[in-house]
Amino acid sequence: MFPIRIQGLSFAPQDRAVLDGVDMTLGDEGITLILGPNGAGKSVLLRILCGLVEPSAGEVSWGGGARPARGVMMVFQHPMMLRASVLDNVALGLKPLGVAVAERRRRGMAVLERIGLAHRARDSAPQLSGGEKQRLALARAWLTRPRLLLLDEPTASLDPSATAEVERIIREIRTDGTRILMVTHNLGQATRLGDDIVFLADGRVCEHTLTQRFFSRPTSNEARLFIQGELPWNLGFRS
Amino acid sequence: MFTSTFTDAFALLATLDERVAEIVWLSLKVSGGAVLLGTLIGLPLGACLAVGRFPGKNLASVLVNGLMGLPSVVVGVVVYLFLSRSGPLGGFGLLYTPSAMVIAQTLLVIPLMAAIARQVVEDVWQRYAEELAVMRFNWWQSVTTLLYDCRYSLLVAVLAGLGRAMSEVGAVMIVGGNIDRATRVMTTAIALETSKGDLPLAIALGMVLVLIILLLNALAFALRHWAMRRFG
Ligand SMILES: Nc1ncnc2c1ncn2[C@@H]1O[C@H](COP(=O)(O)OP(=O)(O)OP(=O)(O)O)[C@@H](O)[C@H]1O
Ligand SMILES: [Mg+2]
């Protein structure tokens, strides 16, 4: 499945190029962060990688072959919560894998222990706080042992302590051997979590370097401006 | 005459008249059975219409919506044709039995329950589709998951089915025959007693019918209220 090679990937619904020739290679471990202005196409890129959206051009090679049937998971910014218990929600990811109900619950309980939500197992999932829902969604994905985990702004609108908790879980999932590709707008988070950083603007990868290097010596002008918080709004779009 | 009719009706109820009890009990069994079958068939059918992607899906949805208002006498006649001695299913000898009534009412409530279920499930499906797809749920796993998620909202469909079944006359009259102590239910009894001029019995049965429907609605309301508090 690795390395994942993205070549000339474009997404242009109604002739408006959202992604315009994205090239990127992902090795088999670590956490890669995607940064970029609103509307740069970060979410679209994740959606293409997990098969929800068809690109209009370009290709993705998964270790030389097609995208494997299993092994790619994605956690959305507002994860779905079934009107059921926390345990039922976390165990849900195992349903399509044909795991028996009792075993699903056992494994669900084990992963709830690891994310510190075991004491809420019987509570109603839709009533969890935003941070707890995000942790639950991470656990739900983690439970399926994905090779690649895609995270779309998992800590947007979370307070600092909830953010720290989510970051701890993300690190633990990485240590467990899952490759992580994650979108964030939080530059502090990028320095804390990212092994390397992909900077996306104007539908292209402007820069893909190690985190240290990205913040100390960005090579592209767009990245420099973005870090300084001065990226003009129109750079994210393409007329 | 008007007030005495009501006094007599209450008297019938107060003494738990055996005739009344028998008719009420059969009504509950027939309509309850029909709604049970309708739940097992109609709700998954509605969810499949919401989730599935197949040619003719829109046509099927239009058809189900259209059949919602099917006149019960039409269902009665069709079932009659199938079950009558010369009909394709005549050999089972079901005509003028409670089973025939259950069959007719089941056919009557399926489109109604399916149409409501489709609407309820479709709204939720819009929000869940991407995540379920990422988790590789196949369509049947999606259907069962969505039905479970919507279980409290789907009570509306069950209630609507029960209301329709309990209150219809045409179908049970035709396939049941309104035979005393065999296939007489509340609605057919009310129709008959009214035409015979036995108004107290008709009124008594009418009151029981309304009471049962109100009770069921109150029960469902309480259950939904509880569910909303629990699941937000
Ligand atoms: N399925 C789609 N069909 C057509 N256009 C789409 C689709 N998905 C996204 N877009 C468009 O692509 C553009 C980029 O969207 P995307 O959500 O990827 O941005 P983003 O980089 O994630 O921004 P943000 O930081 O605000 O989340 C938007 O203008 C959006 O309207
Ligand atoms: Mg986005």
Coordinates of C-alpha atoms and ligand atoms in Angstrom, one line a residue:
Chain A
M1 CA 0.0 0.0 0.0
F2 CA 3.0 2.3 0.6
P3 CA 4.5 4.4 -0.8
I4 CA 1.4 6.3 -1.9
R5 CA 2.3 8.3 -5.0
I6 CA -0.1 11.1 -6.0
Q7 CA 0.6 12.3 -9.5
G8 CA -1.0 15.2 -11.3
L9 CA -4.2 14.9 -9.3
S10 CA -6.8 17.4 -10.4
F11 CA -10.4 18.1 -9.4
A12 CA -12.3 20.5 -11.5
P13 CA -16.0 20.4 -11.1
Q14 CA -17.7 22.8 -13.6
D15 CA -14.4 23.8 -15.0
R16 CA -13.2 25.5 -11.8
A17 CA -10.0 23.9 -10.7
V18 CA -10.1 23.1 -7.0
L19 CA -7.1 20.8 -7.3
D20 CA -4.7 21.5 -10.2
G21 CA -2.0 18.9 -10.5
V22 CA -1.2 17.8 -7.0
D23 CA 2.0 15.7 -6.7
M24 CA 3.0 14.1 -3.4
T25 CA 4.5 10.9 -2.0
L26 CA 3.7 9.4 1.3
G27 CA 6.1 6.9 3.0
D28 CA 4.9 4.2 5.3
E29 CA 5.1 6.0 8.6
G30 CA 4.7 9.2 10.5
I31 CA 2.2 12.1 10.6
T32 CA 2.0 14.4 7.6
L33 CA 0.1 17.6 8.1
I34 CA -1.7 19.5 5.3
L35 CA -1.8 23.2 5.7
G36 CA -3.4 25.8 3.5
P37 CA -5.9 28.6 3.2
N38 CA -9.7 28.0 3.3
G39 CA -10.9 26.6 0.0
A40 CA -7.5 25.3 -1.0
G41 CA -8.9 21.9 -1.6
K42 CA -7.5 20.1 1.5
S43 CA -10.8 18.3 2.3
V44 CA -11.3 17.4 -1.3
L45 CA -7.8 15.8 -1.4
L46 CA -8.7 13.6 1.7
R47 CA -12.0 12.7 0.1
I48 CA -10.3 11.6 -3.1
L49 CA -7.9 9.5 -1.1
C50 CA -10.6 7.6 0.7
G51 CA -12.6 7.1 -2.5
L52 CA -15.5 9.5 -1.8
V53 CA -14.7 11.8 -4.7
E54 CA -13.5 10.9 -8.1
P55 CA -10.6 13.1 -9.4
S56 CA -11.0 14.6 -12.8
A57 CA -7.4 13.8 -13.8
G58 CA -4.3 12.3 -12.4
E59 CA -3.7 9.2 -10.4
V60 CA -2.9 7.7 -7.0
S61 CA -0.7 4.7 -6.8
W62 CA -0.9 2.7 -3.6
G63 CA 2.4 0.9 -3.4
G64 CA 2.2 0.3 -7.2
G65 CA -1.4 -0.9 -7.2
A66 CA -4.9 0.3 -6.8
R67 CA -6.4 1.5 -3.6
P68 CA -6.8 -1.5 -1.3
A69 CA -10.4 -2.4 -0.3
R70 CA -9.7 -1.9 3.3
G71 CA -7.2 -0.1 5.4
V72 CA -8.0 3.6 4.7
M73 CA -10.2 5.4 7.3
M74 CA -11.2 9.0 7.6
V75 CA -12.5 11.0 10.5
F76 CA -14.6 14.0 9.7
Q77 CA -14.7 17.3 11.4
H78 CA -18.3 16.6 12.7
P79 CA -18.4 12.9 13.1
M80 CA -21.7 11.1 12.9
M81 CA -23.1 9.9 16.2
L82 CA -25.8 7.2 16.0
R83 CA -28.6 7.7 18.6
A84 CA -27.2 4.9 20.7
S85 CA -24.6 4.4 23.4
V86 CA -21.0 5.5 23.2
L87 CA -20.0 1.8 23.2
D88 CA -22.3 1.0 20.3
N89 CA -20.9 3.9 18.3
V90 CA -17.3 3.0 18.8
A91 CA -18.0 -0.6 17.9
L92 CA -19.8 0.4 14.8
G93 CA -16.6 0.4 12.6
L94 CA -16.3 -3.4 13.2
K95 CA -19.7 -4.2 11.8
P96 CA -18.7 -4.3 8.2
L97 CA -15.7 -6.5 9.1
G98 CA -18.0 -9.3 10.1
V99 CA -16.9 -9.3 13.8
A100 CA -19.5 -10.8 16.1
V101 CA -21.4 -8.5 18.4
A102 CA -19.9 -9.7 21.6
E103 CA -16.4 -9.4 20.3
R104 CA -17.2 -5.9 18.9
R105 CA -18.3 -4.8 22.3
R106 CA -15.2 -6.3 24.0
R107 CA -12.9 -4.6 21.6
G108 CA -14.9 -1.4 21.8
M109 CA -14.6 -1.4 25.6
A110 CA -10.8 -1.9 25.3
V111 CA -10.4 1.1 23.0
L112 CA -12.6 3.2 25.2
E113 CA -10.2 2.5 28.0
R114 CA -7.3 3.8 25.9
I115 CA -9.0 7.1 25.1
G116 CA -10.4 7.6 28.6
L117 CA -14.1 7.3 27.8
A118 CA -14.7 3.9 29.4
H119 CA -16.7 5.5 32.2
R120 CA -19.1 6.9 29.6
A121 CA -19.6 3.7 27.7
R122 CA -23.3 3.5 28.5
D123 CA -24.1 7.2 27.9
S124 CA -25.7 8.5 24.8
A125 CA -23.2 9.4 22.1
P126 CA -25.0 12.4 20.6
Q127 CA -24.9 14.1 24.0
L128 CA -21.1 14.0 24.3
S129 CA -19.1 17.2 24.1
G130 CA -17.4 18.1 20.8
G131 CA -14.0 16.9 22.2
E132 CA -15.5 13.7 23.4
K133 CA -17.2 13.1 20.1
Q134 CA -13.9 13.6 18.3
R135 CA -12.1 11.2 20.5
L136 CA -14.9 8.6 20.0
A137 CA -14.6 9.1 16.2
L138 CA -10.8 8.5 16.4
A139 CA -11.4 5.4 18.5
R140 CA -14.0 4.1 16.0
A141 CA -11.4 4.5 13.2
W142 CA -8.5 3.1 15.3
L143 CA -10.5 0.0 16.2
T144 CA -10.4 -1.1 12.5
R145 CA -6.6 -1.0 12.5
P146 CA -6.3 1.2 9.4
R147 CA -3.0 1.5 7.6
L148 CA -3.7 5.1 6.6
L149 CA -5.9 7.4 8.7
L150 CA -7.1 10.7 7.2
L151 CA -8.1 13.4 9.7
D152 CA -9.9 16.6 8.6
E153 CA -9.4 19.3 11.2
P154 CA -10.0 17.0 14.2
T155 CA -9.4 19.7 16.7
A156 CA -11.3 22.6 15.1
S157 CA -13.5 24.3 17.7
L158 CA -12.0 22.3 20.6
D159 CA -10.5 24.0 23.7
P160 CA -6.8 23.6 24.5
S161 CA -7.2 20.7 26.9
A162 CA -9.5 18.8 24.6
T163 CA -7.1 19.5 21.7
A164 CA -4.2 18.1 23.8
E165 CA -6.2 15.0 24.5
V166 CA -7.0 14.5 20.9
E167 CA -3.3 15.0 20.0
R168 CA -2.3 12.5 22.5
I169 CA -4.6 9.9 20.9
I170 CA -3.3 10.8 17.4
R171 CA 0.3 10.2 18.6
E172 CA -0.8 6.9 20.1
I173 CA -2.4 5.8 16.9
R174 CA 0.7 6.6 15.0
T175 CA 2.8 4.7 17.5
D176 CA 0.5 1.8 16.8
G177 CA 1.7 1.8 13.2
T178 CA -0.9 3.8 11.4
R179 CA 0.2 6.3 8.8
I180 CA -1.6 9.6 9.4
L181 CA -2.5 12.4 7.0
M182 CA -4.1 15.3 8.7
V183 CA -5.5 18.7 7.8
T184 CA -5.2 21.5 10.4
H185 CA -5.3 25.3 10.6
N186 CA -3.6 25.2 14.0
L187 CA 0.1 26.1 13.3
G188 CA 1.1 25.2 16.9
Q189 CA -0.5 21.8 16.4
A190 CA 1.5 21.4 13.2
T191 CA 4.8 21.9 15.0
R192 CA 3.7 19.5 17.8
L193 CA 2.5 16.7 15.7
G194 CA 3.8 16.9 12.2
D195 CA 6.8 15.0 10.9
D196 CA 6.4 16.8 7.6
I197 CA 4.2 19.4 6.2
V198 CA 2.4 19.8 2.9
F199 CA 1.4 23.3 2.1
L200 CA -1.5 23.4 -0.4
A201 CA -2.5 26.7 -2.1
D202 CA -4.0 27.5 -5.4
G203 CA -4.8 23.8 -6.0
R204 CA -1.2 22.8 -5.9
V205 CA 1.4 21.6 -3.4
C206 CA 3.6 24.7 -2.9
E207 CA 5.8 23.0 -0.5
H208 CA 6.4 19.6 1.1
T209 CA 9.2 19.6 3.7
L210 CA 10.1 18.6 7.2
T211 CA 8.2 20.5 9.9
Q212 CA 11.2 22.2 11.3
R213 CA 12.3 23.4 8.0
F214 CA 8.8 24.5 6.9
F215 CA 8.6 27.0 9.8
S216 CA 12.2 28.2 9.8
R217 CA 12.9 28.4 6.1
P218 CA 9.8 28.1 3.9
T219 CA 10.8 28.2 0.3
S220 CA 7.6 29.3 -1.3
N221 CA 6.3 32.8 -1.1
E222 CA 2.8 31.6 -0.3
A223 CA 3.9 29.6 2.6
R224 CA 5.9 32.5 4.0
L225 CA 2.9 34.7 3.8
F226 CA 0.6 32.0 5.3
I227 CA 2.9 31.5 8.3
Q228 CA 2.9 35.3 8.8
G229 CA -0.9 35.2 8.6
E230 CA -0.8 37.4 5.6
L231 CA -1.9 35.2 2.8
P232 CA -4.2 37.2 0.5
W233 CA -7.6 35.6 0.5
N234 CA -7.6 35.2 -3.3
L235 CA -4.6 32.9 -3.3
G236 CA -6.8 30.0 -2.2
F237 CA -9.0 30.3 -5.2
R238 CA -8.6 30.2 -8.9
S239 CA -10.8 32.4 -11.1
Chain B
M1 CA -83.2 9.1 22.6
F2 CA -79.8 10.8 22.1
T3 CA -78.8 10.8 25.8
S4 CA -80.2 7.4 26.5
T5 CA -78.0 6.0 23.7
F6 CA -74.9 7.2 25.4
T7 CA -76.1 6.0 28.8
D8 CA -76.7 2.6 27.4
A9 CA -73.3 2.7 25.7
F10 CA -71.6 3.4 29.0
A11 CA -73.6 0.7 30.6
L12 CA -72.3 -1.8 28.1
L13 CA -68.7 -0.7 28.7
A14 CA -69.1 -0.7 32.5
T15 CA -70.3 -4.3 32.6
L16 CA -67.5 -5.3 30.2
D17 CA -70.1 -6.8 27.9
E18 CA -68.7 -10.1 26.6
R19 CA -69.7 -9.3 23.0
V20 CA -67.8 -6.0 23.2
A21 CA -64.7 -7.6 24.7
E22 CA -64.6 -10.3 22.1
I23 CA -64.9 -7.8 19.2
V24 CA -62.3 -5.5 20.6
W25 CA -59.9 -8.4 21.2
L26 CA -60.2 -9.6 17.6
S27 CA -59.7 -6.1 16.3
L28 CA -56.5 -5.8 18.3
K29 CA -55.2 -9.2 17.1
V30 CA -56.0 -8.5 13.5
S31 CA -54.6 -5.0 13.3
G32 CA -51.7 -5.7 15.6
G33 CA -50.7 -8.7 13.4
A34 CA -51.0 -6.6 10.3
V35 CA -48.9 -3.8 11.7
L36 CA -46.3 -6.3 13.0
L37 CA -46.0 -7.7 9.4
G38 CA -46.1 -4.2 8.0
T39 CA -43.2 -3.2 10.3
L40 CA -41.2 -6.2 9.2
I41 CA -41.8 -5.5 5.5
G42 CA -42.7 -1.9 5.2
L43 CA -39.9 -0.3 7.3
P44 CA -37.0 -2.1 5.6
L45 CA -38.7 -1.5 2.2
G46 CA -38.8 2.2 2.9
A47 CA -35.2 2.3 4.1
C48 CA -34.1 0.4 1.0
L49 CA -35.9 3.0 -1.2
A50 CA -33.9 5.7 0.7
V51 CA -30.5 4.0 0.6
G52 CA -30.5 1.9 -2.5
R53 CA -29.2 3.0 -5.9
F54 CA -31.0 1.0 -8.5
P55 CA -32.8 1.8 -11.8
G56 CA -36.5 2.6 -11.2
K57 CA -35.9 3.9 -7.7
N58 CA -37.8 7.1 -8.3
L59 CA -40.6 5.2 -9.9
A60 CA -40.8 2.9 -6.9
S61 CA -40.9 5.9 -4.5
V62 CA -43.7 7.5 -6.5
L63 CA -45.6 4.2 -6.5
V64 CA -45.2 3.7 -2.8
N65 CA -46.3 7.3 -2.1
G66 CA -49.3 6.8 -4.4
L67 CA -50.4 3.6 -2.8
M68 CA -50.4 5.3 0.6
G69 CA -53.9 6.5 -0.1
L70 CA -55.2 3.2 -1.6
P71 CA -58.9 2.8 -0.8
S72 CA -59.3 -0.1 1.6
V73 CA -62.2 -1.6 -0.4
V74 CA -59.9 -1.9 -3.4
V75 CA -57.4 -3.9 -1.3
G76 CA -60.3 -5.9 0.0
V77 CA -61.5 -6.8 -3.5
V78 CA -58.0 -7.7 -4.7
V79 CA -57.3 -10.0 -1.7
Y80 CA -60.8 -11.5 -2.1
L81 CA -60.0 -12.4 -5.7
F82 CA -56.8 -14.1 -4.7
L83 CA -58.3 -16.0 -1.8
S84 CA -61.7 -16.9 -3.2
R85 CA -62.2 -20.6 -4.0
S86 CA -61.4 -20.1 -7.7
G87 CA -58.5 -17.7 -7.0
P88 CA -54.8 -18.6 -7.2
L89 CA -54.6 -18.9 -3.4
G90 CA -58.1 -20.4 -2.9
G91 CA -56.7 -23.8 -1.9
F92 CA -55.6 -22.4 1.5
G93 CA -59.2 -21.8 2.5
L94 CA -58.4 -18.5 4.1
L95 CA -61.4 -16.4 2.9
Y96 CA -63.6 -15.2 5.8
T97 CA -61.0 -16.0 8.4
P98 CA -59.0 -13.6 10.6
S99 CA -55.9 -14.6 8.6
A100 CA -57.4 -13.1 5.4
M101 CA -58.1 -9.9 7.4
V102 CA -54.5 -9.8 8.5
I103 CA -53.3 -10.2 4.9
A104 CA -55.6 -7.5 3.6
Q105 CA -54.6 -5.0 6.3
T106 CA -50.9 -5.8 5.9
L107 CA -51.1 -4.9 2.2
L108 CA -53.0 -1.8 3.2
V109 CA -50.4 -0.5 5.7
I110 CA -47.2 -1.5 3.9
P111 CA -47.2 1.5 1.5
L112 CA -48.0 3.9 4.2
M113 CA -45.3 2.6 6.6
A114 CA -42.8 2.4 3.8
A115 CA -43.4 5.9 2.6
I116 CA -43.0 7.4 6.1
A117 CA -39.9 5.2 6.7
R118 CA -38.3 6.3 3.4
Q119 CA -38.7 10.0 4.4
V120 CA -37.3 9.5 7.9
V121 CA -34.4 7.4 6.8
E122 CA -33.5 9.5 3.8
D123 CA -32.9 12.6 5.9
V124 CA -30.5 10.7 8.2
W125 CA -28.9 8.9 5.3
Q126 CA -27.9 12.2 3.7
R127 CA -25.9 13.0 6.9
Y128 CA -24.4 9.5 7.4
A129 CA -23.7 8.4 3.8
E130 CA -20.1 9.4 3.5
E131 CA -19.0 8.0 6.9
L132 CA -20.7 4.7 6.3
A133 CA -19.1 4.5 2.9
V134 CA -15.7 5.1 4.4
M135 CA -16.3 2.4 6.9
R136 CA -17.3 0.1 3.9
F137 CA -20.9 -0.5 5.0
N138 CA -22.7 -2.4 2.3
W139 CA -26.2 -1.3 1.5
W140 CA -27.9 -3.8 3.7
Q141 CA -25.6 -3.0 6.7
S142 CA -26.5 0.7 6.1
V143 CA -30.2 -0.1 6.0
T144 CA -30.1 -2.0 9.3
T145 CA -27.9 0.7 10.9
L146 CA -30.2 3.5 9.8
L147 CA -33.4 1.7 10.9
Y148 CA -31.8 1.2 14.3
D149 CA -30.7 4.8 14.5
C150 CA -34.2 6.1 13.5
R151 CA -36.1 3.6 15.7
Y152 CA -37.9 6.3 17.8
S153 CA -38.8 8.4 14.8
L154 CA -40.1 5.3 13.0
L155 CA -42.7 4.9 15.8
V156 CA -44.6 7.5 13.8
A157 CA -44.8 5.0 10.9
V158 CA -45.9 2.2 13.2
L159 CA -48.6 4.4 14.7
A160 CA -49.8 5.6 11.4
G161 CA -50.1 2.0 10.2
L162 CA -51.9 1.0 13.4
G163 CA -54.3 3.9 13.0
R164 CA -55.0 3.1 9.4
A165 CA -55.5 -0.6 10.1
M166 CA -57.8 -0.2 13.2
S167 CA -60.0 2.4 11.5
E168 CA -60.5 0.8 8.1
V169 CA -63.8 -1.0 7.3
G170 CA -63.7 -1.9 3.6
A171 CA -61.0 -4.5 3.5
V172 CA -62.0 -6.5 6.6
M173 CA -65.6 -6.4 5.6
I174 CA -65.0 -7.9 2.2
V175 CA -62.4 -10.6 3.1
G176 CA -63.7 -11.3 6.6
G177 CA -67.4 -11.1 6.0
N178 CA -68.2 -9.7 9.4
I179 CA -69.2 -13.1 10.7
D180 CA -70.4 -12.9 14.3
R181 CA -68.0 -14.5 16.8
A182 CA -65.5 -15.2 14.0
T183 CA -64.5 -12.2 11.9
R184 CA -66.4 -9.3 13.4
V185 CA -64.1 -6.4 14.4
M186 CA -64.9 -3.0 15.8
T187 CA -65.3 -1.1 12.6
T188 CA -67.5 -3.7 10.9
A189 CA -69.5 -4.2 14.0
I190 CA -70.1 -0.4 14.3
A191 CA -71.3 -0.3 10.7
L192 CA -73.6 -3.2 11.1
E193 CA -75.1 -2.2 14.5
T194 CA -75.7 1.3 13.2
S195 CA -77.6 0.0 10.2
K196 CA -79.6 -2.4 12.5
G197 CA -80.4 0.5 14.8
D198 CA -78.5 -0.8 17.8
L199 CA -76.8 2.5 18.5
P200 CA -75.6 1.9 22.1
L201 CA -73.4 -1.0 21.0
A202 CA -72.1 1.0 18.0
I203 CA -71.3 4.0 20.3
A204 CA -69.6 1.8 22.9
L205 CA -67.4 0.2 20.3
G206 CA -66.7 3.6 18.8
M207 CA -65.6 5.0 22.2
V208 CA -63.3 2.0 22.7
L209 CA -61.8 2.5 19.3
V210 CA -61.0 6.1 19.9
L211 CA -59.7 5.4 23.4
I212 CA -57.3 2.7 22.1
I213 CA -56.0 5.0 19.4
L214 CA -55.5 7.9 21.9
L215 CA -53.7 5.6 24.4
L216 CA -51.4 4.3 21.7
N217 CA -50.5 7.8 20.7
A218 CA -49.9 8.9 24.3
L219 CA -47.6 5.9 24.7
A220 CA -45.7 6.7 21.6
F221 CA -45.5 10.4 22.6
A222 CA -44.1 9.4 26.0
L223 CA -41.5 7.1 24.4
R224 CA -40.4 9.7 21.9
H225 CA -40.1 12.3 24.6
W226 CA -38.0 9.9 26.7
A227 CA -35.8 9.1 23.6
M228 CA -35.3 12.8 22.8
R229 CA -34.2 13.5 26.4
R230 CA -31.8 10.6 26.2
F231 CA -30.3 11.0 22.7
G232 CA -30.9 14.7 22.0
Ligands
LIG1 N1 -17.9 17.5 -4.4 C1 -17.6 18.7 -4.8 N2 -18.1 19.2 -5.9 C2 -17.9 20.4 -6.3 N3 -17.1 21.3 -5.6 C3 -16.6 20.9 -4.5 C4 -16.8 19.6 -4.0 N4 -16.2 19.5 -2.8 C5 -15.6 20.7 -2.6 N5 -15.8 21.5 -3.6 C6 -15.3 22.9 -3.7 O1 -13.9 22.8 -3.6 C7 -13.3 23.9 -3.0 C8 -12.3 23.5 -1.9 O2 -13.1 22.8 -0.9 P1 -12.4 22.1 0.3 O3 -13.5 21.7 1.3 O4 -11.5 21.1 -0.1 O5 -11.5 23.3 1.0 P2 -10.6 23.2 2.2 O6 -9.2 23.4 1.8 O7 -10.9 22.0 3.0 O8 -11.1 24.5 3.0 P3 -11.3 24.7 4.6 O9 -10.0 25.0 5.1 O10 -12.3 25.8 4.6 O11 -11.9 23.4 5.1 C9 -14.5 24.7 -2.4 O12 -14.7 25.9 -3.1 C10 -15.7 23.7 -2.6 O13 -16.8 24.5 -2.9
MG2 MG -11.9 21.5 4.8

